[in-house]
PDB file of C-alpha atoms in Angstrom:
ATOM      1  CA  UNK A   1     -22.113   8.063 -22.062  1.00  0.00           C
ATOM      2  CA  UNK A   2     -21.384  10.645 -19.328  1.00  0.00           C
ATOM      3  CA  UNK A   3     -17.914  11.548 -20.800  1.00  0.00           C
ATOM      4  CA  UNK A   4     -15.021   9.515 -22.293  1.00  0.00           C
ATOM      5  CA  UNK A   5     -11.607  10.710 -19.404  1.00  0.00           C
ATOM      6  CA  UNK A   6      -8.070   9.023 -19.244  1.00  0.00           C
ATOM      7  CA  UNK A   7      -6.216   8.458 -16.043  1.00  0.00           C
ATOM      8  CA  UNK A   8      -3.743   5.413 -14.950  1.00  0.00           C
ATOM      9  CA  UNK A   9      -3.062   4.050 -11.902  1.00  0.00           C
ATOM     10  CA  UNK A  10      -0.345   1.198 -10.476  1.00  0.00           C
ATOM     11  CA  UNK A  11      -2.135  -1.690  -9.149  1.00  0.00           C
ATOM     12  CA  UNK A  12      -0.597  -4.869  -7.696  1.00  0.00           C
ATOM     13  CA  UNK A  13      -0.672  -7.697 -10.106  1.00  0.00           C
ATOM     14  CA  UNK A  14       0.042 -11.381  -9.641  1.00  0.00           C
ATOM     15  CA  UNK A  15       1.874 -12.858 -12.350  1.00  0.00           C
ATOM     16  CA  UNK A  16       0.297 -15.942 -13.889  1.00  0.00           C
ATOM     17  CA  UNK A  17       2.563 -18.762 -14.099  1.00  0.00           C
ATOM     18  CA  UNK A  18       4.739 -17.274 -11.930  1.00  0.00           C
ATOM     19  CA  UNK A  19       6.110 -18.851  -8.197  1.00  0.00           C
ATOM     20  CA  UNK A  20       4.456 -17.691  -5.058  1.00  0.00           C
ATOM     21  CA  UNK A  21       4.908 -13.918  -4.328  1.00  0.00           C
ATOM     22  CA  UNK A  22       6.027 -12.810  -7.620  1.00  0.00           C
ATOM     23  CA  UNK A  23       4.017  -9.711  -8.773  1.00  0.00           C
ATOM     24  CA  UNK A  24       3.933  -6.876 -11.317  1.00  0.00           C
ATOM     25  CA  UNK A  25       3.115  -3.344 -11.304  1.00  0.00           C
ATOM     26  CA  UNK A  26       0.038  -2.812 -13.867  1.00  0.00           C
ATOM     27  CA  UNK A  27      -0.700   0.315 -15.910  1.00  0.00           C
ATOM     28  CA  UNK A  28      -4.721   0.741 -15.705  1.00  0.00           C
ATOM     29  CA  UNK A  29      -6.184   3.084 -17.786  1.00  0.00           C
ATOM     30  CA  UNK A  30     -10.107   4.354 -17.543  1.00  0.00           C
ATOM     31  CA  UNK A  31     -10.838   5.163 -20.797  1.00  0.00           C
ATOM     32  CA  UNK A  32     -14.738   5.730 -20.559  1.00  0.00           C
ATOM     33  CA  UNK A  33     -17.051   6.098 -17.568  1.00  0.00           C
ATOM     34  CA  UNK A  34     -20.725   5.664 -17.290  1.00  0.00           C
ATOM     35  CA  UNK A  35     -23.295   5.552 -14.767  1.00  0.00           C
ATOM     36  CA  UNK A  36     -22.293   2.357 -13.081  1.00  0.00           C
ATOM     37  CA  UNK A  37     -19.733   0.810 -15.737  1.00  0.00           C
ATOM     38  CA  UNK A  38     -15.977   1.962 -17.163  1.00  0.00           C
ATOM     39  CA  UNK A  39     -14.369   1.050 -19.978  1.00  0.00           C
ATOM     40  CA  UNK A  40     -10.585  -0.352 -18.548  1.00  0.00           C
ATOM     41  CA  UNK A  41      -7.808  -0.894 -20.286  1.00  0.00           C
ATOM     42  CA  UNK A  42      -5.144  -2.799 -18.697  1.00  0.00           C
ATOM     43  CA  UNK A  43      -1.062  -2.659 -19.532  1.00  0.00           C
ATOM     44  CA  UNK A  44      -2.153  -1.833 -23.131  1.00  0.00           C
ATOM     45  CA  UNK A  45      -4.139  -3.758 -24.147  1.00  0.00           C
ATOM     46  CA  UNK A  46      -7.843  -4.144 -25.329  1.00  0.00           C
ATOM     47  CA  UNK A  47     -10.284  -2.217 -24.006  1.00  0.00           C
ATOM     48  CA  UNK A  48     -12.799  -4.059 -21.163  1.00  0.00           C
ATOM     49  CA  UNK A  49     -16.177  -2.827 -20.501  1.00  0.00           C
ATOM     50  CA  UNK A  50     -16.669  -3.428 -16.602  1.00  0.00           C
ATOM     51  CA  UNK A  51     -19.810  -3.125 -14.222  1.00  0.00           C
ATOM     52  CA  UNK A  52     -19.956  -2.610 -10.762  1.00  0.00           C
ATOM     53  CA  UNK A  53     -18.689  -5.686  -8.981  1.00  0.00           C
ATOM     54  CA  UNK A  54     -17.464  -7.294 -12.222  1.00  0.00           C
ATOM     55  CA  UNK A  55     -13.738  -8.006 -12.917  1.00  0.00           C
ATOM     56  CA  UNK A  56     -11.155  -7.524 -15.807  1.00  0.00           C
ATOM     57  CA  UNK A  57      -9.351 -10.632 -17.138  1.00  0.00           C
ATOM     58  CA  UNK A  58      -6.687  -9.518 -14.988  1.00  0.00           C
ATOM     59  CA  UNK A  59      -8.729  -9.529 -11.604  1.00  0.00           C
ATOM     60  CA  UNK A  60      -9.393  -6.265 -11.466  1.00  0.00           C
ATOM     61  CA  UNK A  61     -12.877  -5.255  -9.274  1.00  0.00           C
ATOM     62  CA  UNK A  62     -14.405  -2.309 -10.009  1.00  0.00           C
ATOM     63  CA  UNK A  63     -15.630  -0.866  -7.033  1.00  0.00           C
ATOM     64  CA  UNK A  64     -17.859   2.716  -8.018  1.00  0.00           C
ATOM     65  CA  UNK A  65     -17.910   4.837 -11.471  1.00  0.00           C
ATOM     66  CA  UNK A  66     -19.436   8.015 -11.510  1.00  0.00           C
ATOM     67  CA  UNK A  67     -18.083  10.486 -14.641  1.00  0.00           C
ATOM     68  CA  UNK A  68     -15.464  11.693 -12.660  1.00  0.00           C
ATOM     69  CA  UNK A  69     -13.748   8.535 -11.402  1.00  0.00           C
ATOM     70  CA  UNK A  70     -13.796   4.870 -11.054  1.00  0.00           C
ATOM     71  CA  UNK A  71     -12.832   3.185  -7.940  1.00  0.00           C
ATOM     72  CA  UNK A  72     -11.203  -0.192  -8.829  1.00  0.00           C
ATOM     73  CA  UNK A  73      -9.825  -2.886  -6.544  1.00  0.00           C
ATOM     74  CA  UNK A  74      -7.292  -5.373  -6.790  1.00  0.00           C
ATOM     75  CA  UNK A  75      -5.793  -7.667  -4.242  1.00  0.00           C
ATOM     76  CA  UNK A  76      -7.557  -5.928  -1.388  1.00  0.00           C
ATOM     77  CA  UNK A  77      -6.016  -2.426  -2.675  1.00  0.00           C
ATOM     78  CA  UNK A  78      -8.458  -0.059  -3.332  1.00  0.00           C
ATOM     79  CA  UNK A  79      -7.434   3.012  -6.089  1.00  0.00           C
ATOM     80  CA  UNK A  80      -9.584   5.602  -7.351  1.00  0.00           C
ATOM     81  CA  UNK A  81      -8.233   6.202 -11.060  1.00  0.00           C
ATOM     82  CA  UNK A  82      -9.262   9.859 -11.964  1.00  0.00           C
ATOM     83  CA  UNK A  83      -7.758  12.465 -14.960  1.00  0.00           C
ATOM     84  CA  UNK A  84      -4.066  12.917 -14.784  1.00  0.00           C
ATOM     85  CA  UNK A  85      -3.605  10.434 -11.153  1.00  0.00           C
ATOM     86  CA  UNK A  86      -1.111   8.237 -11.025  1.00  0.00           C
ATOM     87  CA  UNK A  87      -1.117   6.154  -7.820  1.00  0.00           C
ATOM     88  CA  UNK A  88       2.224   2.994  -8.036  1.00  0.00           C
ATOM     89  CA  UNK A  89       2.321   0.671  -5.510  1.00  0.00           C
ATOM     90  CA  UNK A  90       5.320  -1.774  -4.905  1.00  0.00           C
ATOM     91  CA  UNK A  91       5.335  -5.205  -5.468  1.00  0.00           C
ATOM     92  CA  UNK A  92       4.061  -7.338  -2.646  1.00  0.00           C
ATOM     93  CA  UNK A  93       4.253  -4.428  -0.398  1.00  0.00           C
ATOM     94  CA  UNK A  94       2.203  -1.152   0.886  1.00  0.00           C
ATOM     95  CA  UNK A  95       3.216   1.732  -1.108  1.00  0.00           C
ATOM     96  CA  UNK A  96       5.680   3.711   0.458  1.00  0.00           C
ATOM     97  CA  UNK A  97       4.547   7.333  -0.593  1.00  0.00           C
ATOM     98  CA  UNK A  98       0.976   7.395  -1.565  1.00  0.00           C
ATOM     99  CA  UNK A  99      -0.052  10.645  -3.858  1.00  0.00           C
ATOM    100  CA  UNK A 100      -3.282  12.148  -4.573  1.00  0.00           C
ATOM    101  CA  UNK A 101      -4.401  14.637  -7.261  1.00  0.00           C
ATOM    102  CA  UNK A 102      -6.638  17.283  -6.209  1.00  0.00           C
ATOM    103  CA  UNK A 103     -10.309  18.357  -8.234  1.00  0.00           C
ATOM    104  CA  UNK A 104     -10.776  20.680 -10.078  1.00  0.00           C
ATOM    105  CA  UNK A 105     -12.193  22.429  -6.659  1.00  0.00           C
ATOM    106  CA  UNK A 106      -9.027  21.549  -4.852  1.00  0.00           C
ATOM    107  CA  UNK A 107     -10.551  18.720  -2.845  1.00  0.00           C
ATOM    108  CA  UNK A 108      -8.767  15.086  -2.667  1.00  0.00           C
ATOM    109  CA  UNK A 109     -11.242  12.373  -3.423  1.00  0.00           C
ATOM    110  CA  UNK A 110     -10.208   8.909  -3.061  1.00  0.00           C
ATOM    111  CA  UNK A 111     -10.819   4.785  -2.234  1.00  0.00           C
ATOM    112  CA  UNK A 112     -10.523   3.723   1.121  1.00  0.00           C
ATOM    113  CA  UNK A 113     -11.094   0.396   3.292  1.00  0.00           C
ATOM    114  CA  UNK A 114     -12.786   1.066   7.056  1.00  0.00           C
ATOM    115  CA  UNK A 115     -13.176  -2.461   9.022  1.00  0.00           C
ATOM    116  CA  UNK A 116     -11.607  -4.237   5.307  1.00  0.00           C
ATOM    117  CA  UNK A 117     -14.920  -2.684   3.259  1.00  0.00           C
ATOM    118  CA  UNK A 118     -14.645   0.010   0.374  1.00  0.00           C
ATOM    119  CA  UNK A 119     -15.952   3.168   0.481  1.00  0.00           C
ATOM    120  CA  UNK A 120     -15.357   6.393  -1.186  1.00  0.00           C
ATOM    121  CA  UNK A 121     -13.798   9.022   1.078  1.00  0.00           C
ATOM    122  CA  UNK A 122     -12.397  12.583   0.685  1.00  0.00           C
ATOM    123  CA  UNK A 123      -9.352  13.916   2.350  1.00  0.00           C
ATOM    124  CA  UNK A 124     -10.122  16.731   5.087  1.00  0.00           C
ATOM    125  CA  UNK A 125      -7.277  18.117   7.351  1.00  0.00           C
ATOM    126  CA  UNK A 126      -9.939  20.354   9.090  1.00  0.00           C
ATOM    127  CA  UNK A 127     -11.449  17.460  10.422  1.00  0.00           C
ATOM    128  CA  UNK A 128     -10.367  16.339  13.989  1.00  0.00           C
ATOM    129  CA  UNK A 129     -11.898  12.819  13.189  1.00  0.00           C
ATOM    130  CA  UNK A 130     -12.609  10.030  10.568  1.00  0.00           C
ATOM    131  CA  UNK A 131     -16.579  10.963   9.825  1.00  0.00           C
ATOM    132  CA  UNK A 132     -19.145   9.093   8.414  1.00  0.00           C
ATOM    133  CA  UNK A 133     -23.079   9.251   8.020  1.00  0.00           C
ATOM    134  CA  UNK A 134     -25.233   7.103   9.264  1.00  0.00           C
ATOM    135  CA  UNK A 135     -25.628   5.038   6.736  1.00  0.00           C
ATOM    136  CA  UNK A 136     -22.015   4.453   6.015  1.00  0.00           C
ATOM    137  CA  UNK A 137     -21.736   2.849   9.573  1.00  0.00           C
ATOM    138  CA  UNK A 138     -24.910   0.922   9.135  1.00  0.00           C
ATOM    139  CA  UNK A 139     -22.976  -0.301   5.486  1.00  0.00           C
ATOM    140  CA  UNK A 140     -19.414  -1.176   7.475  1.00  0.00           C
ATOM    141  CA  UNK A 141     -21.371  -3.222  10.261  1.00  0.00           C
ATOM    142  CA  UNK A 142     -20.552  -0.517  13.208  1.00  0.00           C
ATOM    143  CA  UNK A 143     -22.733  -0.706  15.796  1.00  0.00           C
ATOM    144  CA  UNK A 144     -22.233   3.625  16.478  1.00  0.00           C
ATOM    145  CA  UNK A 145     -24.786   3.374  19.243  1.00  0.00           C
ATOM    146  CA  UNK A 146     -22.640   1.701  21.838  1.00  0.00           C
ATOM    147  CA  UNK A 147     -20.070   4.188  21.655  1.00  0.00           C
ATOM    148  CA  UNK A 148     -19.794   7.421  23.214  1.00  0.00           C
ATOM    149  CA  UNK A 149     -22.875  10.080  22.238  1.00  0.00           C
ATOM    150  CA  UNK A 150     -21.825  13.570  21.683  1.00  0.00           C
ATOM    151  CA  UNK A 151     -22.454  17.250  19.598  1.00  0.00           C
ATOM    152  CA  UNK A 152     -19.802  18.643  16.568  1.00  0.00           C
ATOM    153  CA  UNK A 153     -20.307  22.143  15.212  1.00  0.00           C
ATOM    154  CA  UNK A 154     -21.431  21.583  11.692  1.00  0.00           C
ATOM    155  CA  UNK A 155     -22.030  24.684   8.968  1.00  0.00           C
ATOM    156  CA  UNK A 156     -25.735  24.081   9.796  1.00  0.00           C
ATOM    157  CA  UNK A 157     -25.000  24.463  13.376  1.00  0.00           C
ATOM    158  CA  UNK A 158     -24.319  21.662  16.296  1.00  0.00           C
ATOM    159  CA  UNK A 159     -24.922  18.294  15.099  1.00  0.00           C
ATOM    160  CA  UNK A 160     -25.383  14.729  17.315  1.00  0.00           C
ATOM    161  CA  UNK A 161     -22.423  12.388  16.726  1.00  0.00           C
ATOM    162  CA  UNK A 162     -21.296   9.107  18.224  1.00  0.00           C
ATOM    163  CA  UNK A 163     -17.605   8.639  19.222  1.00  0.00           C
ATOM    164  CA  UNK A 164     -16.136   4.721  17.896  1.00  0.00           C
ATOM    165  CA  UNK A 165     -12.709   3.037  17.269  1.00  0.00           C
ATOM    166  CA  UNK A 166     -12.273   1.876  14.214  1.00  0.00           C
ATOM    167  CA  UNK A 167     -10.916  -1.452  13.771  1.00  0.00           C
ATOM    168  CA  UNK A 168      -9.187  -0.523  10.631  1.00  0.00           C
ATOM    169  CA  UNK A 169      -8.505   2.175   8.082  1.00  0.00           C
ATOM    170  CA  UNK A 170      -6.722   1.541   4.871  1.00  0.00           C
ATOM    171  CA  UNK A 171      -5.538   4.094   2.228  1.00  0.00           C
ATOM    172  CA  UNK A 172      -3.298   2.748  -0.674  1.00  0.00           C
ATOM    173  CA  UNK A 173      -2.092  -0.305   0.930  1.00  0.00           C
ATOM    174  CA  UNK A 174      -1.179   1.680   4.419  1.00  0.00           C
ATOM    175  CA  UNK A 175      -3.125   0.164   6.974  1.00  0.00           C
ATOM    176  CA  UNK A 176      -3.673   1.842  10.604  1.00  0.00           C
ATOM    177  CA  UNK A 177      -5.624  -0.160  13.362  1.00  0.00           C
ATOM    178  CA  UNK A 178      -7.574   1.460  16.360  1.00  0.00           C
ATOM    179  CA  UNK A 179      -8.473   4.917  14.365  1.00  0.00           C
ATOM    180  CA  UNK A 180     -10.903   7.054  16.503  1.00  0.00           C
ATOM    181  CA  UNK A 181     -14.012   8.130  14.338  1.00  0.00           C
ATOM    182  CA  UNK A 182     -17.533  10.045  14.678  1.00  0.00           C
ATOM    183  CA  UNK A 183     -20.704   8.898  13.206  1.00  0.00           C
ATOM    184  CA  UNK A 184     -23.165  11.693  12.280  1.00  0.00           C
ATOM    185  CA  UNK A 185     -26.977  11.206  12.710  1.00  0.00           C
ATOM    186  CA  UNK A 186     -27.517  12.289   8.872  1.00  0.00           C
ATOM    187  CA  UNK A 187     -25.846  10.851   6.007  1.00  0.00           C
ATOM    188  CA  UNK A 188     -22.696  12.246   4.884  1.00  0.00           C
ATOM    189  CA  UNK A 189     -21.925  12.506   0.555  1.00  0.00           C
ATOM    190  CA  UNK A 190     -18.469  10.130   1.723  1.00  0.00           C
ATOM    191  CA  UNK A 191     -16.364   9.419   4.498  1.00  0.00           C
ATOM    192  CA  UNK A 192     -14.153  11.980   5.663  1.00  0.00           C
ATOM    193  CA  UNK A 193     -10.824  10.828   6.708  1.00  0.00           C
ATOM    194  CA  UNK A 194      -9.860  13.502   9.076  1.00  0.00           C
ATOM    195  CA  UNK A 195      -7.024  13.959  11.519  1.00  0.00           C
ATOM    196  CA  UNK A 196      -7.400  10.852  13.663  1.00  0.00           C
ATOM    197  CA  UNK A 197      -6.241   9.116  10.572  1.00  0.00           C
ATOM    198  CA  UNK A 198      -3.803  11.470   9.336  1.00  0.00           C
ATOM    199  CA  UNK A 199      -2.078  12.094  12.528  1.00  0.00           C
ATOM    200  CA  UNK A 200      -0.372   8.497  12.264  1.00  0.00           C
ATOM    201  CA  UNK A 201       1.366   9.636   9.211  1.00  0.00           C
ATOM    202  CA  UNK A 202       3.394  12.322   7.378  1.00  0.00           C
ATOM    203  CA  UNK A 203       1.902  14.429   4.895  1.00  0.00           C
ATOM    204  CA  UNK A 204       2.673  17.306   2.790  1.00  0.00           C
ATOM    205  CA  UNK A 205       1.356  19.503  -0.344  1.00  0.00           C
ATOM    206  CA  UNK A 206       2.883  19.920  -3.389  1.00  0.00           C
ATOM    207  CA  UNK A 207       1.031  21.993  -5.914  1.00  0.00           C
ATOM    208  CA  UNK A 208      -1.886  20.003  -6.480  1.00  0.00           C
ATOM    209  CA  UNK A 209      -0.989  16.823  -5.264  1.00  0.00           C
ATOM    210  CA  UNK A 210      -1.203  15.566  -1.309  1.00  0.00           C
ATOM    211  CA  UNK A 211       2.232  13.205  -0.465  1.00  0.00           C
ATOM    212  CA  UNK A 212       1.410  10.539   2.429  1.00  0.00           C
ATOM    213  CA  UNK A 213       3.788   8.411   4.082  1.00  0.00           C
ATOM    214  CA  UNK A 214       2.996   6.120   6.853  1.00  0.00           C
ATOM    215  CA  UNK A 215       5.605   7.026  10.193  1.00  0.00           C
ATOM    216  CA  UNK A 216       7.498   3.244  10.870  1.00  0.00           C
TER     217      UNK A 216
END
């Protein structure tokens, strides 16, 4: 086992036996992580060992484990539930503040949806675009070729991009359409949601955590 970590997160539950639209908010704790699998356990109660793609009894999907994090879906949501995060989401709505708890190297990992797949993505202010690698794009069904070719300075120098729109970004239930991107010829380690995406909303530090609210 790569290490046993505890972290909760709010997901949007539906209630069984309840009407149409009723919902609840569920606690979510990762108990244990492996390569591939997490031990869940939901509002208290037993402890569920999950693999990728598999479900809890309550419908949650998880997404990606590594032994830092799982990424866990539920109703189209994507969370990433790390040590000491706390993500709540209201009922039958998109969260109205969404808050993120820095690494221990002061970076902002988190779940995502681009074009209404999941990916793993990391929070970067410096960027003037949404990024991916290669392979991402090829994964989310973008066709980076037809868009606009072009060069980005890079640590390792310039680097050959393409320029696309997005059809859709999501992060904790806030959902922007359009969202201007750049695919990089090499693989990137995850999607960088850079300015082009955080533009559209406010955001703020506090400490260690990163505050997001979508602009209505």
């Amino acid at each position: 086992m790569d290490g046993w970590k505890a972290a909760s997160v709010g997901v949007l539950a539906i209630a069984a036996g309840l009407g149409a639209g009723a919902a609840y908010a569920a606690d979510v704790a990762v108990a244990g992580l492996f390569a591939g699998r997490a031990v869940l356990v939901v509002d208290g109660g037993a402890p569920q060992t999950v693999k990728l793609g598999a479900r809890t009894r309550e419908g949650i999907v998880l997404r990606a484990a590594t032994s830092e994090a799982a990424t866990l879906e539920h109703d189209g949501r994507v969370f990433v539930a790390r040590l000491g995060e706390q993500v709540a989401s209201s009922a039958g709505t998109a969260a109205s503040e969404i808050s993120l708890q820095a690494d221990g190297g002061g970076h902002f990992f988190t779940g995502a949806r681009i074009n209404g797949v999941a990916v793993n993505a990391l929070v970067d202010t410096g960027a003037t675009l949404v990024a991916m690698g290669r392979s991402d794009a090829l994964r989310l069904g973008i066709d980076y070729r037809a868009g606009t070719m072009g060069q980005s300075a890079t640590a390792n120098g310039l680097a050959t991009i393409w320029k696309v729109r997005l059809d859709a970004v999501e992060l904790g239930g806030v959902r922007m359409l359009g969202v201007d991107a750049a695919v990089h010829e090499t693989d990137l380690p995850v999607v960088l949601l850079g300015m082009s995406f955080l533009n559209r909303m406010d955001w703020r530090r506090e400490g260690d955590r990163l505050l997001l609210k979508k602009r209505y």
